[in-house]
Amino acid sequence: MLKMRILVTALALAGSVSAVHAAGSLPKTAPAPADNPTTQEKVVLGQMLYHDPRLSSTGTVSCASCHNTMLGGEDNRPNSMGVNGQTGGRSAPTVWNSAFNQVQFWDGRAASLEEQAAGPVTNPIEMGMKSWDDVVVRLKTIEGYQDAFEKAFGKDSISKDNATKAIAAYERTLITPNSPFDKYVDGDKGALTEQQVRGMKKAVELGCTGCHSGPAFNGAGTFQKFPVNSSGYFEAKYHFKKDKGLAEVTKKAEDEHLWKVPTLRNIALTAPYMHNGSVATLEDAVKLMGKLQLGQDLAKDDITDIVAFLNALTGEFPKQAMPALPGTSGRSFN
């Protein structure tokens, strides 16, 4: 019986590792919705809007302020800073590879990148504009935007809908392929170190890939409860349950502490961790996930190996040439 159990366990582990391989490497392009096909003109306009702080009430905060494409796609702060120095209660998720998320934001309240792009602009803590009507009025006073919108969408096309479509089109270009893991699953068995292979196998054995599955290691658009296992000590230290996650949107008790499964791509670059940015290091994040999600006290060597594997998910970042924003000659923007 013991030999049979060992054989079954070995076969299950081999199958799980094969499933990780079968998920394949990260695609180099992202699918676009039928009503917003990607064009170069949209991408150029979207990059301008993404980096323009004039979409905020104070002229100080852009999308890139919290989702920095010169870093890991976020801001390495526990909580991002918006207009007038305000901070929210959540850590900014990375924009890199967000095109492969089926839902957006930590609580999944946006079903698309287009919908997500609309939210922060009128959030009073983030970019602080009173309405998108005010944003449109502002954009129409900037001659360079009139030209850029016309190239992307046609004449007299400055609108909320087109602005968010352009930002989303740009964000769909923010993909980081060719990580050591990608090269490994594509056949280069020397792309991962022995330690990283051990870490990959350990992550599969523990069940990490049950949630963090697929090429983006972000599941299939599913929500997962966090934390699964209660710990008074960790709750007092990290306050994970203070934010009720999806329930903050739906107001349903059954949705309390449900969160969108975040990508593990480039996770080595996106400290601090968890929805509230309360965990400073990747090592601590792995330890906590083992305890709170899997009910296991992970050995130090296992944590080190898993962290090594997670570092192998850092991909190649496409070069970002910062856009020249259209000016307002001889006057202020507002």
mmCIF file of C-alpha atoms in Angstrom, residues 79-243:
data_model
loop_
_atom_site.group_PDB
_atom_site.id
_atom_site.type_symbol
_atom_site.label_atom_id
_atom_site.label_comp_id
_atom_site.label_asym_id
_atom_site.label_seq_id
_atom_site.Cartn_x
_atom_site.Cartn_y
_atom_site.Cartn_z
ATOM 1 C CA ASN A 79 -0.640 52.240 -0.734
ATOM 2 C CA SER A 80 -0.533 54.515 -3.750
ATOM 3 C CA MET A 81 -0.659 58.283 -3.408
ATOM 4 C CA GLY A 82 -3.291 60.263 -5.273
ATOM 5 C CA VAL A 83 -4.232 63.922 -5.535
ATOM 6 C CA ASN A 84 -3.438 66.178 -2.583
ATOM 7 C CA GLY A 85 -1.288 63.467 -1.005
ATOM 8 C CA GLN A 86 -4.213 61.164 -0.283
ATOM 9 C CA THR A 87 -3.651 57.408 -0.001
ATOM 10 C CA GLY A 88 -6.084 54.563 -0.397
ATOM 11 C CA GLY A 89 -6.145 51.237 1.387
ATOM 12 C CA ARG A 90 -4.830 48.990 -1.380
ATOM 13 C CA SER A 91 -1.552 48.377 -3.134
ATOM 14 C CA ALA A 92 -1.475 49.211 -6.842
ATOM 15 C CA PRO A 93 -1.536 46.033 -8.962
ATOM 16 C CA THR A 94 0.904 45.789 -11.826
ATOM 17 C CA VAL A 95 -0.145 46.988 -15.270
ATOM 18 C CA TRP A 96 2.305 44.642 -16.990
ATOM 19 C CA ASN A 97 0.422 41.696 -18.499
ATOM 20 C CA SER A 98 -2.885 43.064 -17.182
ATOM 21 C CA ALA A 99 -4.265 42.358 -20.653
ATOM 22 C CA PHE A 100 -4.405 38.704 -19.603
ATOM 23 C CA ASN A 101 -6.622 39.380 -16.579
ATOM 24 C CA GLN A 102 -10.252 38.492 -17.117
ATOM 25 C CA VAL A 103 -11.237 41.091 -14.516
ATOM 26 C CA GLN A 104 -9.426 44.197 -13.277
ATOM 27 C CA PHE A 105 -8.710 45.789 -9.866
ATOM 28 C CA TRP A 106 -8.052 43.722 -6.741
ATOM 29 C CA ASP A 107 -11.792 43.263 -6.233
ATOM 30 C CA GLY A 108 -12.450 42.493 -9.908
ATOM 31 C CA ARG A 109 -15.056 45.232 -10.234
ATOM 32 C CA ALA A 110 -14.055 46.061 -13.821
ATOM 33 C CA ALA A 111 -14.682 43.511 -16.553
ATOM 34 C CA SER A 112 -12.227 45.008 -19.057
ATOM 35 C CA LEU A 113 -9.211 47.267 -19.408
ATOM 36 C CA GLU A 114 -11.499 49.885 -20.953
ATOM 37 C CA GLU A 115 -13.741 49.856 -17.891
ATOM 38 C CA GLN A 116 -10.748 49.895 -15.569
ATOM 39 C CA ALA A 117 -9.218 52.904 -17.309
ATOM 40 C CA ALA A 118 -12.303 54.978 -16.542
ATOM 41 C CA GLY A 119 -12.297 54.412 -12.801
ATOM 42 C CA PRO A 120 -9.246 56.133 -11.278
ATOM 43 C CA VAL A 121 -9.767 59.400 -13.167
ATOM 44 C CA THR A 122 -12.904 60.278 -11.191
ATOM 45 C CA ASN A 123 -11.962 58.522 -7.951
ATOM 46 C CA PRO A 124 -11.715 61.337 -5.345
ATOM 47 C CA ILE A 125 -8.635 59.801 -3.729
ATOM 48 C CA GLU A 126 -6.809 58.826 -6.917
ATOM 49 C CA MET A 127 -7.037 61.383 -9.752
ATOM 50 C CA GLY A 128 -9.907 63.422 -8.384
ATOM 51 C CA MET A 129 -11.721 64.734 -11.459
ATOM 52 C CA LYS A 130 -15.385 65.532 -10.716
ATOM 53 C CA SER A 131 -16.637 63.867 -13.882
ATOM 54 C CA TRP A 132 -15.528 62.553 -17.241
ATOM 55 C CA ASP A 133 -17.423 65.434 -18.813
ATOM 56 C CA ASP A 134 -14.870 67.731 -17.176
ATOM 57 C CA VAL A 135 -12.044 65.568 -18.518
ATOM 58 C CA VAL A 136 -13.445 65.761 -22.050
ATOM 59 C CA VAL A 137 -13.797 69.547 -21.832
ATOM 60 C CA ARG A 138 -10.179 69.799 -20.713
ATOM 61 C CA LEU A 139 -8.901 67.536 -23.497
ATOM 62 C CA LYS A 140 -10.802 69.521 -26.120
ATOM 63 C CA THR A 141 -8.924 72.677 -25.113
ATOM 64 C CA ILE A 142 -5.592 71.009 -25.938
ATOM 65 C CA GLU A 143 -5.010 71.255 -29.675
ATOM 66 C CA GLY A 144 -2.583 68.364 -29.851
ATOM 67 C CA TYR A 145 -5.179 65.994 -28.463
ATOM 68 C CA GLN A 146 -7.681 67.044 -31.089
ATOM 69 C CA ASP A 147 -5.209 65.877 -33.718
ATOM 70 C CA ALA A 148 -4.272 62.637 -31.902
ATOM 71 C CA PHE A 149 -7.912 61.632 -31.346
ATOM 72 C CA GLU A 150 -8.711 62.369 -34.988
ATOM 73 C CA LYS A 151 -5.902 60.074 -36.144
ATOM 74 C CA ALA A 152 -7.078 57.294 -33.839
ATOM 75 C CA PHE A 153 -10.869 57.589 -34.059
ATOM 76 C CA GLY A 154 -11.849 60.195 -36.635
ATOM 77 C CA LYS A 155 -12.936 63.822 -36.573
ATOM 78 C CA ASP A 156 -14.530 65.318 -33.425
ATOM 79 C CA SER A 157 -13.919 62.099 -31.502
ATOM 80 C CA ILE A 158 -12.727 63.277 -28.073
ATOM 81 C CA SER A 159 -14.900 61.387 -25.582
ATOM 82 C CA LYS A 160 -14.690 59.273 -22.445
ATOM 83 C CA ASP A 161 -15.316 56.126 -24.471
ATOM 84 C CA ASN A 162 -12.515 56.811 -26.934
ATOM 85 C CA ALA A 163 -10.084 57.972 -24.247
ATOM 86 C CA THR A 164 -10.516 54.757 -22.278
ATOM 87 C CA LYS A 165 -10.308 52.670 -25.459
ATOM 88 C CA ALA A 166 -6.995 54.320 -26.311
ATOM 89 C CA ILE A 167 -5.561 53.771 -22.824
ATOM 90 C CA ALA A 168 -6.638 50.127 -22.943
ATOM 91 C CA ALA A 169 -5.077 49.697 -26.392
ATOM 92 C CA TYR A 170 -1.775 50.975 -25.016
ATOM 93 C CA GLU A 171 -1.998 48.733 -21.960
ATOM 94 C CA ARG A 172 -2.468 45.695 -24.206
ATOM 95 C CA THR A 173 1.055 46.280 -25.506
ATOM 96 C CA LEU A 174 2.535 45.990 -22.004
ATOM 97 C CA ILE A 175 3.560 42.343 -22.142
ATOM 98 C CA THR A 176 6.733 40.814 -20.710
ATOM 99 C CA PRO A 177 7.525 37.535 -22.504
ATOM 100 C CA ASN A 178 10.721 35.474 -22.656
ATOM 101 C CA SER A 179 11.254 34.975 -18.941
ATOM 102 C CA PRO A 180 13.578 32.118 -17.934
ATOM 103 C CA PHE A 181 10.428 30.066 -17.240
ATOM 104 C CA ASP A 182 9.086 30.780 -20.738
ATOM 105 C CA LYS A 183 12.360 29.690 -22.283
ATOM 106 C CA TYR A 184 12.319 26.553 -20.141
ATOM 107 C CA VAL A 185 8.828 25.452 -21.182
ATOM 108 C CA ASP A 186 9.697 26.277 -24.788
ATOM 109 C CA GLY A 187 12.472 23.689 -24.650
ATOM 110 C CA ASP A 188 15.574 25.363 -23.198
ATOM 111 C CA LYS A 189 16.088 23.178 -20.157
ATOM 112 C CA GLY A 190 19.120 25.197 -19.135
ATOM 113 C CA ALA A 191 17.046 28.348 -18.718
ATOM 114 C CA LEU A 192 16.170 27.475 -15.110
ATOM 115 C CA THR A 193 18.677 26.678 -12.408
ATOM 116 C CA GLU A 194 18.392 23.470 -10.395
ATOM 117 C CA GLN A 195 17.091 25.533 -7.489
ATOM 118 C CA GLN A 196 14.430 27.169 -9.648
ATOM 119 C CA VAL A 197 13.289 23.764 -10.918
ATOM 120 C CA ARG A 198 13.062 22.560 -7.300
ATOM 121 C CA GLY A 199 11.043 25.644 -6.448
ATOM 122 C CA MET A 200 8.697 25.087 -9.394
ATOM 123 C CA LYS A 201 8.107 21.481 -8.393
ATOM 124 C CA LYS A 202 7.557 22.476 -4.765
ATOM 125 C CA ALA A 203 5.052 25.158 -5.756
ATOM 126 C CA VAL A 204 3.123 22.567 -7.767
ATOM 127 C CA GLU A 205 3.329 19.984 -4.986
ATOM 128 C CA LEU A 206 1.958 22.450 -2.432
ATOM 129 C CA GLY A 207 -0.904 23.470 -4.704
ATOM 130 C CA CYS A 208 0.130 27.050 -5.507
ATOM 131 C CA THR A 209 -0.678 26.527 -9.174
ATOM 132 C CA GLY A 210 -4.213 25.468 -8.299
ATOM 133 C CA CYS A 211 -4.994 29.184 -8.144
ATOM 134 C CA HIS A 212 -2.028 30.745 -9.955
ATOM 135 C CA SER A 213 -2.532 28.805 -13.165
ATOM 136 C CA GLY A 214 -2.198 29.531 -16.864
ATOM 137 C CA PRO A 215 0.511 31.368 -18.811
ATOM 138 C CA ALA A 216 0.101 34.519 -16.684
ATOM 139 C CA PHE A 217 -0.071 32.533 -13.414
ATOM 140 C CA ASN A 218 -3.274 34.406 -12.567
ATOM 141 C CA GLY A 219 -5.938 31.733 -12.773
ATOM 142 C CA ALA A 220 -8.872 31.815 -15.147
ATOM 143 C CA GLY A 221 -10.426 35.047 -13.919
ATOM 144 C CA THR A 222 -11.451 33.380 -10.699
ATOM 145 C CA PHE A 223 -11.760 34.846 -7.220
ATOM 146 C CA GLN A 224 -10.186 33.202 -4.206
ATOM 147 C CA LYS A 225 -10.700 33.754 -0.503
ATOM 148 C CA PHE A 226 -7.799 35.307 1.380
ATOM 149 C CA PRO A 227 -6.983 34.402 4.023
ATOM 150 C CA VAL A 228 -8.431 30.885 4.024
ATOM 151 C CA ASN A 229 -7.010 30.013 7.430
ATOM 152 C CA SER A 230 -7.428 32.433 10.301
ATOM 153 C CA SER A 231 -4.479 33.560 12.386
ATOM 154 C CA GLY A 232 -4.907 36.083 15.170
ATOM 155 C CA TYR A 233 -1.179 36.757 15.162
ATOM 156 C CA PHE A 234 -0.916 37.504 11.454
ATOM 157 C CA GLU A 235 -4.176 39.449 11.413
ATOM 158 C CA ALA A 236 -2.937 41.695 14.212
ATOM 159 C CA LYS A 237 0.310 42.240 12.302
ATOM 160 C CA TYR A 238 -0.993 42.636 8.733
ATOM 161 C CA HIS A 239 -4.729 43.519 9.019
ATOM 162 C CA PHE A 240 -5.676 41.418 6.002
ATOM 163 C CA LYS A 241 -9.367 41.165 6.959
ATOM 164 C CA LYS A 242 -9.929 44.882 7.417
ATOM 165 C CA ASP A 243 -10.728 45.112 3.696
#
